[in-house]
C-alpha cells in the first residue's frame, strides 16, 4: 500500500499548533473575565495540547495508506477510529486535485474522489506531491471510464 508524503506530518502538526495557540488565547481571555487561573496552568494545557497534537499527527501519518486494487480504490486511515474504505471505480463520479495555500507552500496537494450516493460521497487523499496527485487523478479517471459498463451493485 502507498503512504502519504512525509511533509503532510508538518501540515498536521502546524494545524494542531494553531489550535493549541487558539486554545491558550481563549483560556487567557476566560481567565481575565471569570477566574484567576495561574499562567502556568494555561501554559501547561497549551503544552499538553501541542504534545498530543504532535503525537496524533505522527500516528495519523503512520496509519494512512491507500492502494489502487483491480476494482476499487482502497484506503486505510484513522487513529482513534480506524476506517477502511473501498471505493468501487464504477461509483466514481469525478476526481479533483486540490492545492490549498498551505499545501502549496509545502509542495503538497490532495486528490478528492467524488462518488455516487449521499453519505460520505467523497474521499480525500491528502499529502501527495502535485505530480503524484495528477497521475492518480488521471489513473482514477481512466479506471472509472473503463468500469462504466459494469454494474454499480
Coordinates of N, CA and C in Angstrom, one line a residue:
X1 N 0.8 -1.2 0.0 CA 0.0 0.0 0.0 C 0.9 1.2 0.0
X2 N 0.4 2.3 -0.6 CA 1.1 3.5 -0.7 C 0.8 4.4 0.5
X3 N 1.9 5.1 1.0 CA 1.7 6.0 2.1 C 1.8 7.4 1.6
X4 N 1.4 8.4 2.4 CA 1.4 9.8 2.1 C 2.9 10.3 2.1
X5 N 3.0 11.5 1.5 CA 4.3 12.2 1.6 C 4.6 12.6 3.0
X6 N 5.9 12.4 3.5 CA 6.2 12.8 4.9 C 5.9 14.2 5.3
X7 N 5.9 15.1 4.3 CA 5.6 16.5 4.7 C 4.2 16.8 5.2
X8 N 3.3 15.8 5.0 CA 1.9 16.0 5.5 C 1.9 16.0 7.0
X9 N 2.9 15.4 7.6 CA 3.0 15.4 9.1 C 3.2 16.9 9.5
X10 N 4.0 17.6 8.8 CA 4.3 19.0 9.2 C 3.0 19.8 9.1
X11 N 2.2 19.6 8.0 CA 0.9 20.3 7.9 C 0.0 20.0 9.0
X12 N -0.1 18.7 9.4 CA -1.0 18.3 10.5 C -0.5 18.9 11.8
X13 N 0.8 18.9 12.1 CA 1.4 19.4 13.3 C 1.1 20.9 13.4
X14 N 1.3 21.6 12.3 CA 1.0 23.1 12.3 C -0.4 23.3 12.6
X15 N -1.3 22.5 12.0 CA -2.7 22.7 12.3 C -3.0 22.5 13.8
X16 N -2.4 21.5 14.4 CA -2.6 21.3 15.9 C -2.0 22.4 16.7
X17 N -0.8 22.9 16.2 CA -0.2 24.0 16.9 C -1.0 25.3 16.9
X18 N -1.6 25.6 15.8 CA -2.5 26.7 15.7 C -3.7 26.5 16.6
X19 N -4.3 25.3 16.7 CA -5.3 25.0 17.6 C -4.9 25.2 19.0
X20 N -3.7 24.8 19.4 CA -3.2 24.9 20.8 C -3.1 26.4 21.1
X21 N -2.6 27.2 20.2 CA -2.4 28.6 20.5 C -3.8 29.3 20.6
X22 N -4.7 28.9 19.8 CA -6.1 29.5 19.9 C -6.7 29.1 21.3
X23 N -6.5 27.8 21.7 CA -6.9 27.4 23.0 C -6.3 28.2 24.1
X24 N -5.0 28.4 24.0 CA -4.3 29.2 25.0 C -4.9 30.7 25.1
X25 N -5.1 31.3 23.9 CA -5.7 32.6 23.9 C -7.1 32.6 24.5
X26 N -7.9 31.6 24.2 CA -9.2 31.5 24.7 C -9.2 31.3 26.3
X27 N -8.3 30.5 26.7 CA -8.2 30.3 28.2 C -7.7 31.5 28.9
X28 N -6.8 32.3 28.3 CA -6.3 33.5 28.9 C -7.4 34.5 28.9
X29 N -8.2 34.6 27.9 CA -9.4 35.5 27.8 C -10.4 35.2 28.9
X30 N -10.7 33.9 29.1 CA -11.7 33.5 30.1 C -11.1 33.8 31.5
X31 N -9.8 33.6 31.6 CA -9.1 33.8 32.9 C -9.2 35.3 33.3
X32 N -9.2 36.2 32.3 CA -9.3 37.6 32.6 C -10.7 38.0 33.1
X33 N -11.7 37.3 32.6 CA -13.1 37.7 33.0 C -13.6 36.9 34.2
X34 N -13.3 35.6 34.3 CA -14.1 34.8 35.2 C -13.2 34.4 36.5
X35 N -12.1 33.9 36.3 CA -11.3 33.3 37.4 C -9.9 33.9 37.4
X36 N -9.1 33.4 38.4 CA -7.7 33.8 38.5 C -6.9 32.5 38.4
X37 N -6.9 31.9 37.2 CA -6.1 30.7 36.9 C -4.6 31.1 36.7
X38 N -3.7 30.3 37.3 CA -2.3 30.7 37.2 C -1.9 30.5 35.7
X39 N -1.0 31.4 35.3 CA -0.5 31.3 33.9 C 0.2 30.0 33.6
X40 N 0.8 29.4 34.6 CA 1.5 28.1 34.5 C 0.5 27.1 34.0
X41 N -0.7 27.1 34.6 CA -1.7 26.1 34.3 C -2.2 26.3 32.8
X42 N -2.3 27.5 32.4 CA -2.7 27.7 31.0 C -1.6 27.3 30.1
X43 N -0.4 27.6 30.4 CA 0.8 27.2 29.6 C 0.8 25.6 29.6
X44 N 0.5 25.0 30.7 CA 0.5 23.5 30.7 C -0.5 22.9 29.8
X45 N -1.7 23.5 29.8 CA -2.8 23.0 28.9 C -2.4 23.1 27.5
X46 N -1.8 24.3 27.1 CA -1.3 24.5 25.8 C -0.2 23.6 25.4
X47 N 0.7 23.3 26.3 CA 1.8 22.4 26.0 C 1.3 21.0 25.8
X48 N 0.4 20.6 26.7 CA -0.2 19.3 26.6 C -1.0 19.1 25.2
X49 N -1.7 20.1 24.8 CA -2.4 20.1 23.6 C -1.4 20.0 22.4
X50 N -0.3 20.7 22.5 CA 0.7 20.6 21.5 C 1.3 19.2 21.4
X51 N 1.7 18.7 22.5 CA 2.3 17.3 22.5 C 1.3 16.3 22.0
X52 N 0.1 16.4 22.4 CA -0.9 15.4 21.9 C -1.1 15.6 20.4
X53 N -1.1 16.8 20.0 CA -1.3 17.1 18.5 C -0.1 16.5 17.7
X54 N 1.1 16.7 18.2 CA 2.3 16.1 17.5 C 2.2 14.6 17.5
X55 N 1.8 14.0 18.6 CA 1.7 12.5 18.7 C 0.6 12.0 17.7
X56 N -0.5 12.8 17.7 CA -1.6 12.4 16.8 C -1.2 12.5 15.4
X57 N -0.5 13.6 15.0 CA -0.1 13.8 13.6 C 0.8 12.7 13.2
X58 N 1.8 12.3 14.0 CA 2.7 11.3 13.7 C 2.0 9.9 13.5
X59 N 1.1 9.6 14.4 CA 0.4 8.3 14.3 C -0.5 8.3 13.1
X60 N -1.2 9.4 12.9 CA -2.1 9.5 11.7 C -1.3 9.3 10.4
X61 N -0.1 9.8 10.3 CA 0.8 9.5 9.1 C 1.1 8.1 9.0
X62 N 1.4 7.4 10.2 CA 1.8 6.0 10.2 C 0.7 5.1 9.7
X63 N -0.5 5.4 9.9 CA -1.6 4.5 9.6 C -2.3 4.9 8.3
X64 N -2.1 6.0 7.7 CA -2.8 6.5 6.5 C -2.1 5.8 5.3
X65 N -2.9 4.9 4.6 CA -2.4 4.2 3.4 C -3.6 4.2 2.4
X66 N -3.1 4.0 1.1 CA -4.1 3.8 0.0 C -3.5 2.9 -1.0
X67 N -4.4 2.3 -1.8 CA -4.0 1.4 -2.9 C -5.0 1.3 -4.0
X68 N -4.6 1.3 -5.2 CA -5.5 1.0 -6.3 C -5.5 -0.5 -6.5
X69 N -6.7 -1.1 -6.2 CA -6.9 -2.5 -6.4 C -7.5 -2.7 -7.8
X70 N -7.7 -4.0 -8.2 CA -8.3 -4.2 -9.5 C -9.6 -3.6 -9.8
X71 N -10.5 -3.5 -8.8 CA -11.8 -2.9 -9.0 C -12.2 -1.7 -8.1
X72 N -11.2 -1.3 -7.2 CA -11.6 -0.2 -6.3 C -10.4 0.5 -5.8
X73 N -10.6 1.7 -5.3 CA -9.6 2.5 -4.5 C -9.8 2.1 -3.1
X74 N -8.8 1.6 -2.4 CA -8.8 1.1 -1.1 C -8.0 2.1 -0.2
X75 N -8.6 2.5 0.9 CA -8.0 3.4 1.9 C -8.0 2.9 3.3
X76 N -7.0 3.1 4.0 CA -6.9 2.7 5.5 C -6.4 4.0 6.2
X77 N -7.2 4.4 7.2 CA -6.8 5.6 8.0 C -7.5 5.6 9.3
X78 N -7.0 6.5 10.2 CA -7.7 6.7 11.5 C -6.8 6.3 12.7
X79 N -6.8 7.2 13.7 CA -6.0 7.0 14.9 C -6.9 6.4 16.0
X80 N -7.9 7.1 16.3 CA -8.8 6.6 17.4 C -9.8 5.6 16.8
X81 N -10.4 5.9 15.7 CA -11.3 5.0 15.0 C -10.7 4.7 13.6
X82 N -10.3 3.5 13.4 CA -9.6 3.0 12.2 C -10.7 2.8 11.2
X83 N -10.5 3.3 10.0 CA -11.5 3.2 8.9 C -10.9 2.6 7.7
X84 N -11.5 1.6 7.1 CA -11.2 1.0 5.9 C -12.3 1.3 4.9
X85 N -11.9 1.9 3.7 CA -12.8 2.3 2.7 C -12.5 1.7 1.4
X86 N -13.4 1.2 0.7 CA -13.3 0.7 -0.6 C -14.2 1.5 -1.5
X87 N -13.7 2.2 -2.5 CA -14.5 2.9 -3.4 C -14.4 2.2 -4.8
X88 N -15.5 1.5 -5.2 CA -15.5 0.9 -6.5 C -15.4 1.9 -7.6
X89 N -14.6 1.6 -8.6 CA -14.4 2.5 -9.7 C -15.7 2.9 -10.4
X90 N -16.6 1.9 -10.4 CA -17.9 2.1 -11.1 C -18.7 3.2 -10.4
X91 N -18.4 3.5 -9.1 CA -19.1 4.5 -8.3 C -18.5 5.9 -8.5
X92 N -17.4 6.0 -9.1 CA -16.7 7.3 -9.2 C -17.4 8.2 -10.1
X93 N -17.7 9.4 -9.7 CA -18.4 10.4 -10.5 C -17.4 11.3 -11.2
X94 N -16.5 11.9 -10.4 CA -15.4 12.7 -10.9 C -14.3 12.8 -9.8
X95 N -13.1 13.3 -10.3 CA -11.9 13.3 -9.4 C -11.3 14.7 -9.6
X96 N -11.1 15.3 -8.4 CA -10.4 16.7 -8.4 C -9.0 16.6 -7.8
X97 N -8.2 17.5 -8.2 CA -6.9 17.7 -7.5 C -7.0 19.1 -6.8
X98 N -6.7 19.1 -5.5 CA -6.8 20.4 -4.8 C -5.4 20.8 -4.3
X99 N -5.1 22.1 -4.3 CA -3.9 22.6 -3.8 C -4.3 23.8 -2.9
X100 N -4.3 23.6 -1.6 CA -4.6 24.7 -0.7 C -3.4 25.5 -0.5
X101 N -3.5 26.7 0.1 CA -2.4 27.6 0.2 C -1.2 27.0 1.0
X102 N -1.6 26.4 2.1 CA -0.5 25.8 3.0 C 0.1 24.6 2.3
X103 N -0.7 23.8 1.6 CA -0.3 22.7 0.8 C 0.7 23.1 -0.3
X104 N 0.4 24.2 -0.9 CA 1.3 24.7 -2.0 C 2.6 25.1 -1.4
X105 N 2.6 25.7 -0.3 CA 3.9 26.1 0.4 C 4.7 24.9 0.7
X106 N 4.1 23.8 1.1 CA 4.8 22.6 1.4 C 5.0 21.7 0.2
X107 N 4.6 22.1 -1.0 CA 4.7 21.3 -2.2 C 3.8 20.0 -2.1
X108 N 2.6 20.2 -1.6 CA 1.7 19.0 -1.5 C 0.4 19.4 -2.2
X109 N -0.4 18.4 -2.4 CA -1.8 18.5 -2.9 C -2.6 17.4 -2.4
X110 N -3.9 17.4 -2.8 CA -4.8 16.4 -2.4 C -5.6 15.9 -3.6
X111 N -6.1 14.7 -3.6 CA -7.0 14.2 -4.6 C -8.3 13.9 -3.9
X112 N -9.4 14.4 -4.5 CA -10.7 14.2 -4.0 C -11.5 13.4 -5.0
X113 N -12.0 12.2 -4.5 CA -12.8 11.3 -5.4 C -14.2 11.4 -5.0
X114 N -15.1 11.9 -5.9 CA -16.5 12.1 -5.6 C -17.2 10.8 -6.1
X115 N -18.1 10.3 -5.3 CA -18.8 9.1 -5.7 C -20.3 9.3 -5.7
X116 N -21.0 8.3 -6.3 CA -22.4 8.3 -6.3 C -22.9 8.0 -4.9
X117 N -24.0 8.6 -4.5 CA -24.6 8.4 -3.2 C -24.6 9.7 -2.4
X118 N -25.2 9.6 -1.2 CA -25.4 10.8 -0.4 C -24.5 10.8 0.8
X119 N -24.3 9.6 1.4 CA -23.5 9.5 2.6 C -22.0 9.3 2.3
X120 N -21.2 10.1 2.8 CA -19.7 10.0 2.5 C -19.5 10.0 1.0
X121 N -20.0 10.9 0.3 CA -20.0 10.9 -1.1 C -18.6 11.4 -1.7
X122 N -17.7 11.6 -0.8 CA -16.3 12.0 -1.4 C -15.3 11.4 -0.4
X123 N -14.1 11.1 -1.0 CA -13.0 10.6 -0.3 C -11.8 11.5 -0.7
X124 N -11.1 11.9 0.3 CA -9.9 12.8 0.1 C -8.6 12.1 0.5
X125 N -7.7 12.2 -0.4 CA -6.3 11.6 -0.2 C -5.4 12.8 -0.1
X126 N -5.0 13.2 1.1 CA -4.1 14.3 1.3 C -2.6 13.9 1.1
X127 N -1.8 14.9 1.2 CA -0.3 14.6 1.3 C 0.3 14.0 0.1
X128 N -0.1 14.4 -1.1 CA 0.6 13.9 -2.3 C 1.4 15.0 -2.9
X129 N 2.4 14.6 -3.6 CA 3.1 15.6 -4.4 C 2.2 16.0 -5.6
X130 N 2.3 17.2 -6.1 CA 1.4 17.6 -7.3 C 1.5 16.6 -8.4
X131 N 2.7 16.1 -8.7 CA 2.8 15.2 -9.9 C 2.1 13.8 -9.5
X132 N 2.2 13.3 -8.3 CA 1.6 12.1 -7.9 C 0.1 12.3 -7.9
X133 N -0.4 13.5 -7.5 CA -1.8 13.7 -7.4 C -2.4 13.8 -8.8
X134 N -1.7 14.4 -9.8 CA -2.2 14.4 -11.1 C -2.2 13.0 -11.8
X135 N -1.2 12.3 -11.5 CA -1.1 10.9 -12.0 C -2.2 10.1 -11.4
X136 N -2.4 10.2 -10.1 CA -3.5 9.4 -9.5 C -4.9 9.9 -10.1
X137 N -5.1 11.1 -10.3 CA -6.3 11.7 -10.8 C -6.6 11.1 -12.2
X138 N -5.5 11.1 -13.1 CA -5.7 10.5 -14.4 C -6.0 9.0 -14.4
X139 N -5.3 8.3 -13.5 CA -5.5 6.9 -13.4 C -6.9 6.6 -12.9
X140 N -7.4 7.3 -11.9 CA -8.7 7.0 -11.4 C -9.8 7.4 -12.4
X141 N -9.5 8.4 -13.2 CA -10.5 8.8 -14.2 C -10.5 7.7 -15.3
X142 N -9.4 7.2 -15.7 CA -9.4 6.1 -16.7 C -10.0 4.8 -16.2
X143 N -9.8 4.5 -14.9 CA -10.4 3.3 -14.4 C -11.9 3.4 -14.2
X144 N -12.3 4.6 -13.9 CA -13.8 4.9 -13.8 C -14.4 4.8 -15.2
X145 N -13.8 5.3 -16.2 CA -14.4 5.2 -17.5 C -14.4 3.7 -18.0
X146 N -13.4 3.0 -17.7 CA -13.3 1.6 -18.1 C -14.4 0.8 -17.4
X147 N -14.7 1.1 -16.2 CA -15.7 0.4 -15.4 C -17.1 0.8 -15.6
X148 N -17.4 1.8 -16.5 CA -18.7 2.3 -16.7 C -19.7 1.2 -17.2
X149 N -19.2 0.2 -17.9 CA -20.1 -0.9 -18.4 C -20.4 -1.9 -17.3
X150 N -19.7 -1.8 -16.2 CA -20.0 -2.7 -15.1 C -21.2 -2.3 -14.3
X151 N -21.8 -3.2 -13.5 CA -23.0 -2.8 -12.7 C -22.4 -2.3 -11.4
X152 N -23.1 -1.2 -10.9 CA -22.6 -0.5 -9.7 C -22.9 -1.3 -8.4
X153 N -23.7 -2.3 -8.5 CA -24.1 -3.0 -7.3 C -23.4 -4.4 -7.2

